[in-house]
mmCIF file of C-alpha atoms in Angstrom:
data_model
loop_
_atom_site.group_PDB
_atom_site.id
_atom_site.type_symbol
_atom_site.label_atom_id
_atom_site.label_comp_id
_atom_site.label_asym_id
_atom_site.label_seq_id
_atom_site.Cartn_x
_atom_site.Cartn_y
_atom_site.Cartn_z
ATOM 1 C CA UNK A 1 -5.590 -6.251 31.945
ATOM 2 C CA UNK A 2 -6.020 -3.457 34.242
ATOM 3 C CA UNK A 3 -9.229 -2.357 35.543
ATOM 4 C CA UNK A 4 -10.579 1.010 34.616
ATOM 5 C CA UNK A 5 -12.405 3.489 36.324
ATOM 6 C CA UNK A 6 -16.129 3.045 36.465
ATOM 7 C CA UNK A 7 -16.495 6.771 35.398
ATOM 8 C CA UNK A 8 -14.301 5.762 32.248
ATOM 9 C CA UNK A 9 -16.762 5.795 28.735
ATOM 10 C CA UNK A 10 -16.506 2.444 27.417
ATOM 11 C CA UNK A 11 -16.312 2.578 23.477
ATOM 12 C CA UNK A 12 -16.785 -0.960 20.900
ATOM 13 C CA UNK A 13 -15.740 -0.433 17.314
ATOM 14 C CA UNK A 14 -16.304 -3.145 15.134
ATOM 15 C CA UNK A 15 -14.253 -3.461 11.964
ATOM 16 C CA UNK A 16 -14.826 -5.310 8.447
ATOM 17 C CA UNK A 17 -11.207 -5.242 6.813
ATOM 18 C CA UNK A 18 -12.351 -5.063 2.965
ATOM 19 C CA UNK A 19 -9.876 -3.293 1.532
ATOM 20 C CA UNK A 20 -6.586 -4.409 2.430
ATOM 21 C CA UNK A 21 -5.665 -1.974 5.120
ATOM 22 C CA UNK A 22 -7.583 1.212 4.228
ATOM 23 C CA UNK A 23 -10.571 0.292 7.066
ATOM 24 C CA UNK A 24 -8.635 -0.901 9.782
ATOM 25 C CA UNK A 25 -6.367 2.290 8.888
ATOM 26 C CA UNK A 26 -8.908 4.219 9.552
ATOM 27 C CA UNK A 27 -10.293 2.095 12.545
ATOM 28 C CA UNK A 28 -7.147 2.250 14.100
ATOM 29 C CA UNK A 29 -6.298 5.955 14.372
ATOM 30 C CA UNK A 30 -9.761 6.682 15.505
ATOM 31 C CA UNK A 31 -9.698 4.074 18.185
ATOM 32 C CA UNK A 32 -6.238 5.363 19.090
ATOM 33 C CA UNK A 33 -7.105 9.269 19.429
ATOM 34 C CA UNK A 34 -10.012 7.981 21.493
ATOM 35 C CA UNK A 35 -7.663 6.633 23.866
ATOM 36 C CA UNK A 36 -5.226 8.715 23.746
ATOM 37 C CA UNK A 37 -6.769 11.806 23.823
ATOM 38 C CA UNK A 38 -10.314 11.264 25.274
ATOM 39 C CA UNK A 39 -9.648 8.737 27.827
ATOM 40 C CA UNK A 40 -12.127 6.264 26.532
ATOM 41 C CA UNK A 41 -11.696 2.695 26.885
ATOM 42 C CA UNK A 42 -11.421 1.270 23.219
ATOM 43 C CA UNK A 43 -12.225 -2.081 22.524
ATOM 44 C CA UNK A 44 -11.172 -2.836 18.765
ATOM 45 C CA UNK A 45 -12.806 -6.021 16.771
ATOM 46 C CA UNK A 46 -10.905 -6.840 13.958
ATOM 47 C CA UNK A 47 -12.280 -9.706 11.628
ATOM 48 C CA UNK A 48 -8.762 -10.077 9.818
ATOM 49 C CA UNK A 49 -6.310 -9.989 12.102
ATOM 50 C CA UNK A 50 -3.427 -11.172 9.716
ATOM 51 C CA UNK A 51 -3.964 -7.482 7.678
ATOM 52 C CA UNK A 52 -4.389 -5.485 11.022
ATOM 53 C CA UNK A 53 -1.347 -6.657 12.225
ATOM 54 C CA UNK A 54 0.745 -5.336 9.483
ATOM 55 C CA UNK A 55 -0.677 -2.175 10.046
ATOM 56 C CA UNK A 56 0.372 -2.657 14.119
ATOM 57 C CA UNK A 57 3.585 -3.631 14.175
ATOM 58 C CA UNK A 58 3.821 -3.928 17.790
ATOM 59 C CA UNK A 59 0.495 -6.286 17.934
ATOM 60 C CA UNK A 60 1.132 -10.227 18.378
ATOM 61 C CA UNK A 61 -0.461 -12.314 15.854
ATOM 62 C CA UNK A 62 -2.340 -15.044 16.964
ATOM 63 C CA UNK A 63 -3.407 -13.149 20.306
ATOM 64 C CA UNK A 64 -6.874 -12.856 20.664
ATOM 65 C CA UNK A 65 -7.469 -10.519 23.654
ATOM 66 C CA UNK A 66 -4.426 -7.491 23.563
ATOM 67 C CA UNK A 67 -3.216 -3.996 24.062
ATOM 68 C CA UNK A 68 -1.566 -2.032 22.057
ATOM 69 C CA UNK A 69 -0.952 1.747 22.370
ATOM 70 C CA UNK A 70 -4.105 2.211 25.186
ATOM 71 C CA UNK A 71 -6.409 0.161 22.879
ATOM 72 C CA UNK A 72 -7.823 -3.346 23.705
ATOM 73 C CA UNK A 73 -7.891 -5.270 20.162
ATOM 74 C CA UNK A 74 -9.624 -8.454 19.948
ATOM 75 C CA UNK A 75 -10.151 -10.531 17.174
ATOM 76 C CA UNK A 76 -13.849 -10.363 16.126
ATOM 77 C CA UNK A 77 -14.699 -14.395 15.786
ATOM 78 C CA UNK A 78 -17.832 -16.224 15.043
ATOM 79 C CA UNK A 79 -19.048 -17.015 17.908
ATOM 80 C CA UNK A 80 -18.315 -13.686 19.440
ATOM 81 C CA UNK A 81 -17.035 -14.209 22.849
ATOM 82 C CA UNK A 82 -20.106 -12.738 25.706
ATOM 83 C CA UNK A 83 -19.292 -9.155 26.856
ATOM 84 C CA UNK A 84 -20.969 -6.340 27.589
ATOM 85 C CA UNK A 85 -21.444 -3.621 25.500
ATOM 86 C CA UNK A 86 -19.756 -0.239 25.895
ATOM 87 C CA UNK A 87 -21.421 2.935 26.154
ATOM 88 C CA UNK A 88 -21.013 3.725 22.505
ATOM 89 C CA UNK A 89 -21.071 1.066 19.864
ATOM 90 C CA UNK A 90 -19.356 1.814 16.148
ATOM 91 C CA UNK A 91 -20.255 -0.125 13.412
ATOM 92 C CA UNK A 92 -17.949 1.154 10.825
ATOM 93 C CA UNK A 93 -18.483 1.756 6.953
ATOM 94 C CA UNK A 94 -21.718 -0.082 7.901
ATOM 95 C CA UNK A 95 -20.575 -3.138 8.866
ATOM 96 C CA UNK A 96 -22.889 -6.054 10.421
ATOM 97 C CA UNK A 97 -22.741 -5.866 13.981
ATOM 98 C CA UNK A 98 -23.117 -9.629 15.813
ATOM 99 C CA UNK A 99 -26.776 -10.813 16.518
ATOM 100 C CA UNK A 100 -26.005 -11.503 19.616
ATOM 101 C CA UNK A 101 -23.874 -8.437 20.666
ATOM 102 C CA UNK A 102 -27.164 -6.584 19.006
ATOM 103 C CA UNK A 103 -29.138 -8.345 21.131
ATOM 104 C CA UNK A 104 -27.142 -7.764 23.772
ATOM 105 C CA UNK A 105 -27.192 -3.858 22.945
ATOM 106 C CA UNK A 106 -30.790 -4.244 23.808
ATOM 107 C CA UNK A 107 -30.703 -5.655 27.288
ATOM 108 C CA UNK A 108 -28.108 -2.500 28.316
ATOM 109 C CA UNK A 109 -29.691 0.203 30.445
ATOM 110 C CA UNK A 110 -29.177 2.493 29.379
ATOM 111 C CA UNK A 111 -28.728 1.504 26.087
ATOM 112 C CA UNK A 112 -25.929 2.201 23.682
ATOM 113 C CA UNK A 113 -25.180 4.772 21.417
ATOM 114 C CA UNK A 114 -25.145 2.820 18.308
ATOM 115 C CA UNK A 115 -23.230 5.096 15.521
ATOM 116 C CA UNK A 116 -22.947 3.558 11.807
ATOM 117 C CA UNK A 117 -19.519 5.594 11.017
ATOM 118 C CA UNK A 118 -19.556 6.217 7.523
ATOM 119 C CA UNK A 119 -17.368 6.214 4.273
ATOM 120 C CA UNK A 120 -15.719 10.127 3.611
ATOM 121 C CA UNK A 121 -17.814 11.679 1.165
ATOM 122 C CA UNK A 122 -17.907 15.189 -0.893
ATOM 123 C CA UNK A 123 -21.435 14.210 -2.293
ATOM 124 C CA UNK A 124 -23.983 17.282 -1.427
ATOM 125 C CA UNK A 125 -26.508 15.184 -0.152
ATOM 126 C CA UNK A 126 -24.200 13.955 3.193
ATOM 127 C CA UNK A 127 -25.048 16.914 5.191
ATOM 128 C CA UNK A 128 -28.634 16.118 4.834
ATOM 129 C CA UNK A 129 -27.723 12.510 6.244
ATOM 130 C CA UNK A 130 -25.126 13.420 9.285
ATOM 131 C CA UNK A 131 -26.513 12.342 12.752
ATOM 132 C CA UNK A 132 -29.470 10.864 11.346
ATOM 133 C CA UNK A 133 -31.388 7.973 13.286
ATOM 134 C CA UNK A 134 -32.289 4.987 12.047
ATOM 135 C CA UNK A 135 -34.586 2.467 14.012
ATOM 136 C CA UNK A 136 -33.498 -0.998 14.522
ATOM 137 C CA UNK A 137 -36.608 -3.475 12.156
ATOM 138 C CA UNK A 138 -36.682 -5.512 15.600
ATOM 139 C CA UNK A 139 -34.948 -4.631 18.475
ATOM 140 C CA UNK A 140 -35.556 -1.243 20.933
ATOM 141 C CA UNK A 141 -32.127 0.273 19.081
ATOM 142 C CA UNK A 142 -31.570 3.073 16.724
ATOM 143 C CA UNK A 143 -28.021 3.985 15.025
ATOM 144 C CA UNK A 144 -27.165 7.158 14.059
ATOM 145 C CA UNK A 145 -25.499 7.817 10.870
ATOM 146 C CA UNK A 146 -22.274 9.806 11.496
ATOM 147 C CA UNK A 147 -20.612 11.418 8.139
ATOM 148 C CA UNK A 148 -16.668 12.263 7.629
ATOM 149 C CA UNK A 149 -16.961 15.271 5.836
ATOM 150 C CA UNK A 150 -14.869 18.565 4.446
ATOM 151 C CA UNK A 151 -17.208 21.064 6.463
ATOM 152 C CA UNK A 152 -18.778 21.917 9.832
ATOM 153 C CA UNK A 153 -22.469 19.854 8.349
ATOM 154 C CA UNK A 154 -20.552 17.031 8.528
ATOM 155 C CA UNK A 155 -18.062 15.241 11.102
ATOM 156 C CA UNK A 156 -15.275 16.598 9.957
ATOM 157 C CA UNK A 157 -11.703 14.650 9.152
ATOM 158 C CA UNK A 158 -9.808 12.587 11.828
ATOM 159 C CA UNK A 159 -6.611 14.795 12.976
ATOM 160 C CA UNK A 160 -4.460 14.053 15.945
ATOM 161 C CA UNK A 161 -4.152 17.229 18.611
ATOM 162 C CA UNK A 162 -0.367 16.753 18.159
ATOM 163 C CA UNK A 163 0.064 17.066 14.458
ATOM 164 C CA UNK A 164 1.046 20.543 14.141
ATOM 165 C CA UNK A 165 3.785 19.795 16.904
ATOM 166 C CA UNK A 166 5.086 16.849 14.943
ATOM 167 C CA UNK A 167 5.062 18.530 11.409
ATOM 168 C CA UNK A 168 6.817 21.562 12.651
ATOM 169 C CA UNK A 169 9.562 19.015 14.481
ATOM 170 C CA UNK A 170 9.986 17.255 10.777
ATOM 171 C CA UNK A 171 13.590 17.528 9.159
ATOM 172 C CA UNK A 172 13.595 16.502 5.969
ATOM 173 C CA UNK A 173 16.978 15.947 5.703
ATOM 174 C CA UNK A 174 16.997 14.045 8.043
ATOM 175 C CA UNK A 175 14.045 11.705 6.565
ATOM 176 C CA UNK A 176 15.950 11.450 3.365
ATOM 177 C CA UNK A 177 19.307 10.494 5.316
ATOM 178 C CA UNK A 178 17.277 8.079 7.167
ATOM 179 C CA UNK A 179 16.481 6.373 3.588
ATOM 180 C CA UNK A 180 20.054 6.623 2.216
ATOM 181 C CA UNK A 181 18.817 9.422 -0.380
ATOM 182 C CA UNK A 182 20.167 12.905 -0.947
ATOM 183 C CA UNK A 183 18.414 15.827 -0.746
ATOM 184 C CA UNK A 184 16.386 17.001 -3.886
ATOM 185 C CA UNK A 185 17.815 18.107 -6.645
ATOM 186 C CA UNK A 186 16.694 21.936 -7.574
ATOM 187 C CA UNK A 187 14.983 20.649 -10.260
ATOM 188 C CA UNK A 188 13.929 16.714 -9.470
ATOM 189 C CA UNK A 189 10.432 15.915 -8.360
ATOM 190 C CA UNK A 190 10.074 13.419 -5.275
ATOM 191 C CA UNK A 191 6.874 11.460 -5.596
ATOM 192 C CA UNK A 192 5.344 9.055 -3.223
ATOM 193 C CA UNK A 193 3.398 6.219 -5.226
ATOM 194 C CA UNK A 194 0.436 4.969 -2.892
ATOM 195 C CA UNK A 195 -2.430 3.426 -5.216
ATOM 196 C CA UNK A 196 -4.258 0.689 -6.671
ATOM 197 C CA UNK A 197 -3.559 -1.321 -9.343
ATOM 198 C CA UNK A 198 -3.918 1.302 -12.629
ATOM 199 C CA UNK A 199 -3.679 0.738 -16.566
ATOM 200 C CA UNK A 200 -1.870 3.876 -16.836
ATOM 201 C CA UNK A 201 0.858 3.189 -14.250
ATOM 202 C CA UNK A 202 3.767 2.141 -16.740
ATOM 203 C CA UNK A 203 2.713 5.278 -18.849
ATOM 204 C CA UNK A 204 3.079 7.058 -16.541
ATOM 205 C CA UNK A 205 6.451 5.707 -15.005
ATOM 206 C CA UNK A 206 7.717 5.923 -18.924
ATOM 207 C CA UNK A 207 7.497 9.670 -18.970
ATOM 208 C CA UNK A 208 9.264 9.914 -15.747
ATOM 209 C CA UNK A 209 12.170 7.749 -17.111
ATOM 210 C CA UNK A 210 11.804 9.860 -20.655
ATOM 211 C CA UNK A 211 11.445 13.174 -18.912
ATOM 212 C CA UNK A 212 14.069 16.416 -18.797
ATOM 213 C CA UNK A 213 13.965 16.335 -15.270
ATOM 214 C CA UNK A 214 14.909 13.674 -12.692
ATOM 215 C CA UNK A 215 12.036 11.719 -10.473
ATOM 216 C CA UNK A 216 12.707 9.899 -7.597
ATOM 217 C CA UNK A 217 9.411 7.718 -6.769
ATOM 218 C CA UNK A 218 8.969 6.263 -3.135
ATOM 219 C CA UNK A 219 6.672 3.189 -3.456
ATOM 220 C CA UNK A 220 6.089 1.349 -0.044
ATOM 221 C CA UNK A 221 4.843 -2.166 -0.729
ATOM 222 C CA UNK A 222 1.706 -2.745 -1.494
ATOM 223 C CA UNK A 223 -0.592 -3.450 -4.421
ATOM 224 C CA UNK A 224 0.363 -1.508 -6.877
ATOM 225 C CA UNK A 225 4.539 -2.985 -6.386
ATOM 226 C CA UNK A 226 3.254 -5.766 -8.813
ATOM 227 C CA UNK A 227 2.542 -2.946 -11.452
ATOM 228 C CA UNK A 228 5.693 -1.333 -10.789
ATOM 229 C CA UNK A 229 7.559 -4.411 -11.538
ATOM 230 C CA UNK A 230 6.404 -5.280 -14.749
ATOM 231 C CA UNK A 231 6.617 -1.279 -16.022
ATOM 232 C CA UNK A 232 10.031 -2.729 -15.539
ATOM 233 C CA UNK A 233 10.258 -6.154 -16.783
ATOM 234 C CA UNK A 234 10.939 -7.563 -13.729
ATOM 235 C CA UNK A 235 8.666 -10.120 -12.036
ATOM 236 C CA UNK A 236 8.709 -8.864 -8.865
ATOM 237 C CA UNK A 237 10.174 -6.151 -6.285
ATOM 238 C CA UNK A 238 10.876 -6.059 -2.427
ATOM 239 C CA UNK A 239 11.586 -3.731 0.244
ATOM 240 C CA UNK A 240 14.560 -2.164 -0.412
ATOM 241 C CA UNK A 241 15.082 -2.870 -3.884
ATOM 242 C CA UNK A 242 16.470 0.317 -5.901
ATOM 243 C CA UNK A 243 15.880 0.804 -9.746
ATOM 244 C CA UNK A 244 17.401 3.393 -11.752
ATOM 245 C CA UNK A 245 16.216 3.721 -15.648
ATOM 246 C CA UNK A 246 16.798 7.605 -17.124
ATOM 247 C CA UNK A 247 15.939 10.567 -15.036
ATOM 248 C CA UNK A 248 13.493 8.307 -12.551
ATOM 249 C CA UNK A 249 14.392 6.388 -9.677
ATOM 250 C CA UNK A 250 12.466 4.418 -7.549
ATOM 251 C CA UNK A 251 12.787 3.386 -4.292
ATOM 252 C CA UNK A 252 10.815 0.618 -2.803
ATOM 253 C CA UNK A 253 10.141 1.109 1.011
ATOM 254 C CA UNK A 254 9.084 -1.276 3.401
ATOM 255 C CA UNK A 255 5.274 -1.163 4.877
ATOM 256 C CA UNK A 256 5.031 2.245 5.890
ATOM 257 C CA UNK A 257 3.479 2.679 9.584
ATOM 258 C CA UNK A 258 0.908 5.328 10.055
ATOM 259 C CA UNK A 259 3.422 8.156 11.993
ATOM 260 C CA UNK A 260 5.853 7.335 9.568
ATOM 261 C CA UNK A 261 3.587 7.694 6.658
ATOM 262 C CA UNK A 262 2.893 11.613 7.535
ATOM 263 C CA UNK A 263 6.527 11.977 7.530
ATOM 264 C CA UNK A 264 6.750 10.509 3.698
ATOM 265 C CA UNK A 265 4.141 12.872 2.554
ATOM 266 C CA UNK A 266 5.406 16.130 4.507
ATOM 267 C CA UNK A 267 8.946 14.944 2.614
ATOM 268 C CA UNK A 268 7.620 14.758 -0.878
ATOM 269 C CA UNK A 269 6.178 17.320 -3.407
ATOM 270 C CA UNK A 270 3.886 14.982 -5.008
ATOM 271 C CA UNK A 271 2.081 12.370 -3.669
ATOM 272 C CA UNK A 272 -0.467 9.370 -4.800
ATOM 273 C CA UNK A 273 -3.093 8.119 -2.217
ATOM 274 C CA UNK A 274 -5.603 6.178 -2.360
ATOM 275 C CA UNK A 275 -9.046 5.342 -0.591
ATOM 276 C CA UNK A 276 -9.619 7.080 2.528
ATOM 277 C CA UNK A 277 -7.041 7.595 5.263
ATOM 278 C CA UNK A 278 -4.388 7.989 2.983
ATOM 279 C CA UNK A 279 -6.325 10.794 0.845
ATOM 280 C CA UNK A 280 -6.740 12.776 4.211
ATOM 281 C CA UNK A 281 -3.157 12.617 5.718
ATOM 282 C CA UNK A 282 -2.567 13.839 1.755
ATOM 283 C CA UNK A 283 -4.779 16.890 2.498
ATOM 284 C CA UNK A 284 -2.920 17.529 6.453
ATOM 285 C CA UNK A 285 -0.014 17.713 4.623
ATOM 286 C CA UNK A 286 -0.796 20.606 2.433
ATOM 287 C CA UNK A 287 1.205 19.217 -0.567
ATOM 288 C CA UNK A 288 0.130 18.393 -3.956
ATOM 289 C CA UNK A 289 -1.832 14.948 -4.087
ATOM 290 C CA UNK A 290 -3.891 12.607 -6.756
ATOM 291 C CA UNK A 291 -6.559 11.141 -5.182
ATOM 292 C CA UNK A 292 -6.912 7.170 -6.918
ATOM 293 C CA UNK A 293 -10.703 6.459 -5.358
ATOM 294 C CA UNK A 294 -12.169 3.193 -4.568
ATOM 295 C CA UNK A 295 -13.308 1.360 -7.879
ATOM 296 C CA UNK A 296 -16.965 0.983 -8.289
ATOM 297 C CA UNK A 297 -19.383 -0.199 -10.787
ATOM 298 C CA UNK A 298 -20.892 1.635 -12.973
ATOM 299 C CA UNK A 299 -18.517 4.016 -12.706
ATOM 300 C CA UNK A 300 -20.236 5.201 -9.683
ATOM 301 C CA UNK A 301 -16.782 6.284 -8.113
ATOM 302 C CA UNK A 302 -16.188 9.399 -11.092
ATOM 303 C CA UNK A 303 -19.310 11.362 -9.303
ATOM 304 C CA UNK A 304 -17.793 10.953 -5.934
ATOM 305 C CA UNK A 305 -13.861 12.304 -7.163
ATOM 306 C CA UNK A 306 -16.016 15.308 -9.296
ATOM 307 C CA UNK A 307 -18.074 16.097 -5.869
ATOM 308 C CA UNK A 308 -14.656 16.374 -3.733
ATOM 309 C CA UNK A 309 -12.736 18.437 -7.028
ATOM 310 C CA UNK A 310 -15.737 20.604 -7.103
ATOM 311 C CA UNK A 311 -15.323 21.206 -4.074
ATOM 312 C CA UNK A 312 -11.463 21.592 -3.681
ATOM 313 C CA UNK A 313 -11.165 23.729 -7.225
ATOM 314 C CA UNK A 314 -12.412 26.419 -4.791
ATOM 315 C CA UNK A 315 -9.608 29.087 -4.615
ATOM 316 C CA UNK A 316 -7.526 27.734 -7.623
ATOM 317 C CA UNK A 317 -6.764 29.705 -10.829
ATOM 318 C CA UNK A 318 -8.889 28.214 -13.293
ATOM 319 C CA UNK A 319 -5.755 27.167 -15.306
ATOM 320 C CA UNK A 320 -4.136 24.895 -12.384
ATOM 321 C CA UNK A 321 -7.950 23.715 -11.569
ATOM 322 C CA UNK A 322 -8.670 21.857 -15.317
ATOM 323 C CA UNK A 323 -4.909 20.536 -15.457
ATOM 324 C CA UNK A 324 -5.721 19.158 -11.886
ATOM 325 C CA UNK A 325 -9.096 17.752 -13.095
ATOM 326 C CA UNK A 326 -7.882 16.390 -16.331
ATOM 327 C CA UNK A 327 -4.919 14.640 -14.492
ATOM 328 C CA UNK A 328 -6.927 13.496 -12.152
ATOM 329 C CA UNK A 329 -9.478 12.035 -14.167
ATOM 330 C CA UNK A 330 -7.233 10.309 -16.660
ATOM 331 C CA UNK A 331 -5.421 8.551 -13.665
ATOM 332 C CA UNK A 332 -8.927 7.530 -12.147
ATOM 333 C CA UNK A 333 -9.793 6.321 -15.405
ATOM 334 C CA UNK A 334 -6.677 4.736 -16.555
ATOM 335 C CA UNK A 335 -5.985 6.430 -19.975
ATOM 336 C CA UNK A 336 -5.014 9.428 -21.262
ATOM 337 C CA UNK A 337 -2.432 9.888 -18.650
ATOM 338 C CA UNK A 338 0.585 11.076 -21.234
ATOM 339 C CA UNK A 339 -1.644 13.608 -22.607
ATOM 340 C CA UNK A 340 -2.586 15.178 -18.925
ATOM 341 C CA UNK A 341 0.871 14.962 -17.135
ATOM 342 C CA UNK A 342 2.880 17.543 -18.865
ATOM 343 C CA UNK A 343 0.215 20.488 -17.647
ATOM 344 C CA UNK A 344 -0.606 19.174 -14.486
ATOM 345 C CA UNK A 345 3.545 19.096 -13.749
ATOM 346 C CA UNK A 346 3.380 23.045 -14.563
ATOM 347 C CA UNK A 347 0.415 23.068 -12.140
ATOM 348 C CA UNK A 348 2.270 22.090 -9.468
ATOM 349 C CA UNK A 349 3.720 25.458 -7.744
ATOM 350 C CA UNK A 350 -0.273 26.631 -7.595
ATOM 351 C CA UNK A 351 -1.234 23.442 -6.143
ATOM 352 C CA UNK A 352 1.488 23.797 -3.368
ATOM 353 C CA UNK A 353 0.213 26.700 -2.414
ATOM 354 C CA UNK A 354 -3.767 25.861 -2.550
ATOM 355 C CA UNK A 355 -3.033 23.114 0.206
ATOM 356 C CA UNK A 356 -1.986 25.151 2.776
ATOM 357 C CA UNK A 357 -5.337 26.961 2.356
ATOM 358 C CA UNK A 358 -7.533 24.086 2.042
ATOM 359 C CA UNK A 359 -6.088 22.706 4.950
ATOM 360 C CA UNK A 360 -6.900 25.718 7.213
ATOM 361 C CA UNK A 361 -10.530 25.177 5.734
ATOM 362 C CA UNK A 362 -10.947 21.745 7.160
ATOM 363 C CA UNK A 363 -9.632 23.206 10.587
ATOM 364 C CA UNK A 364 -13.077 24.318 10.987
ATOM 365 C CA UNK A 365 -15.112 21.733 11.033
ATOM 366 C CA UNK A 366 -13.354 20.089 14.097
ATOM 367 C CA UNK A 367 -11.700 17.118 14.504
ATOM 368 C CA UNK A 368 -14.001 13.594 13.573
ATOM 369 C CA UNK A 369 -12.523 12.036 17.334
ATOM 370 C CA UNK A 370 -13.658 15.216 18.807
ATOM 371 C CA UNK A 371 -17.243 15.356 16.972
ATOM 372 C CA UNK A 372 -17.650 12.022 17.833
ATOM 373 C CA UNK A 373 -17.403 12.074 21.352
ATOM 374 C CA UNK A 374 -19.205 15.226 21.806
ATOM 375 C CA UNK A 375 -22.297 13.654 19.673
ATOM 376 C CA UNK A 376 -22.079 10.626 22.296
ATOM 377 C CA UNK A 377 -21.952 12.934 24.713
ATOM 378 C CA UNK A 378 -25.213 14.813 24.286
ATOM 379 C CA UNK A 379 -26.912 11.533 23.347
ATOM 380 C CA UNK A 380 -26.102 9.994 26.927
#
């Protein structure tokens, strides 16, 4: 590989792939916009490469050392090969870092910035959290807890500088040629279908097919597909595959890549996300969205969706605010879908225009990438 400038920041971000692809989706833009549009040398760690290299389709599987897009990826093993550390050291959604990179960490002078990058929270009590240190129980390091957030207490959400460019460039027409669809219908609803697996999915699909008005429904493959099948009585579904039953239609699309994902949600009125970095590309692109969080026990999840609705009811009529909320609960909670769809279709048109505001809100809390490096910054 090419040597860098000395004077180049040299950045490590470890990351655990848990959940499918939502972490290293995550990882992966971040370590991107670092390079990109910081100049900072990333070095990536993925621990399951087979997943990460779905979500990089130009990476070589099987490669343990390589770059893609300005990043250096390497495939975090155990042993972990001897390096030295970078300047700045992310750990992310609290992931273990190596004993022996740790201990490593320790010999550096001066020593890392150590940041623990954090899960995207609405909870209250994040802001009282953000940039917090944290002492190391045995070795001269402390990490810093750093919080994605919806405000400026927080880090903000992770936002490319050319995404306003991009979205204004979008032709939808032209997306929809590109997937051998016409242009809506005056009255159909496109929906993109990006979840988990959910009870209430083949309810839901039902009253699409049963409904007055046509539905076209995007689904790139993933794990709900499995759920989409059966709703169908089929026992499986691919890329490409095309199902008609009624007024819906769905449309299975290959593995969407991040750039191309943005497109699919700027193209549809309504779309399902899930996790993290899908539920913030919903909120960029100003559209209505349902939000299907991470499953926890205990139900733990519920107070984290009713701390971000709290907070994005804001603005809305109180009307389109309890059919979001209802909808969105009986999705999250797998029942009771049929009774919340009909209102939260009519709440649509307010939603529409309640993103566009709530997207200018996050503008001011900065970009996470940004944040980030500035935090580094004054800490060096």
């Amino acid at each position: 590989m090419n040597s860098l400038p000395s004077s180049t920041p040299r950045w490590d971000i470890f990351c655990a792939v848990v959940d499918n692809f939502g972490d290293i989706g995550v990882c992966w833009r971040l370590a991107r916009q670092l390079a990109v549009e910081h100049g900072v040398a990333v070095r990536l760690w993925i621990d399951d490469f087979d997943s990460a290299c779905r979500l990089l389709p130009t990476a070589r599987p099987g490669t343990e050392v390589q770059r893609v897009d300005q990043v250096e990826i390497r495939h975090w093993t155990t042993p972990l090969p001897d390096v030295q550390p970078g300047d700045v050291v992310i750990a992310a959604f609290a992931c273990d870092l190596p004993v022996q990179f740790l201990e490593a960490m320790a010999r550096c002078t001066p020593r890392p910035v150590w940041i623990n990058l954090e899960y995207l929270s609405a909870e209250d009590w994040v802001a009282g959290c953000h940039r917090l240190p944290s002492p190391h129980p045995r070795l001269p390091l402390r990490q810093y807890f750093f919080f994605p957030g919806l405000d400026r207490t927080t880090g903000g959400l992770l936002r490319e500088a050319d995404y306003a460019d991009r979205r204004a460039r979008f032709v939808a027409a032209d997306f929809w040629r590109a997937l051998d669809l016409p242009p809506p219908a005056p009255d159909e609803l496109r929906v993109s279908l990006f979840c988990y697996e959910n009870p209430a999915l083949g309810e839901l699909l039902d009253l699409w097919r049963q409904g007055s008005a046509p539905v076209t429904c995007l689904v790139p493959e993933g794990r709900v597909l499995p759920g989409v099948a059966r709703a169908f009585g089929l026992s499986d579904l691919r890329s490409g595959d095309r199902l008609v039953r009624d007024a819906l239609r769905v449309q299975v699309l290959p593995f969407v890549a991040q750039p191309c994902y943005d497109e699919l949600l700027w193209a549809c009125h309504l779309n399902f996300v899930r996790g993290e970095d899908s539920f913030v590309r919903a909120q960029w692109a100003e559209h209505p969205f349902v939000w299907h969080i991470y499953p926890q026990q205990d139900e733990a999840h519920l107070e984290k969706l009713e701390a971000f609705l709290a907070r994005y009811r804001v603005g809305l009529d109180p009307l389109a605010a309890r059919q979001l909320t209802d909808f969105w609960q009986a999705w999250n909670r797998g029942q009771g879908v049929a009774q919340a769809w009909p209102a939260f279709r009519e709440a649509l048109p307010a939603l529409a225009r309640h993103g566009k505001a709530w997207s200018a809100s996050l503008m001011e809390a900065g970009d996470l990438a940004r944040n980030l490096v500035q935090f580094c910054k004054d800490e060096i």
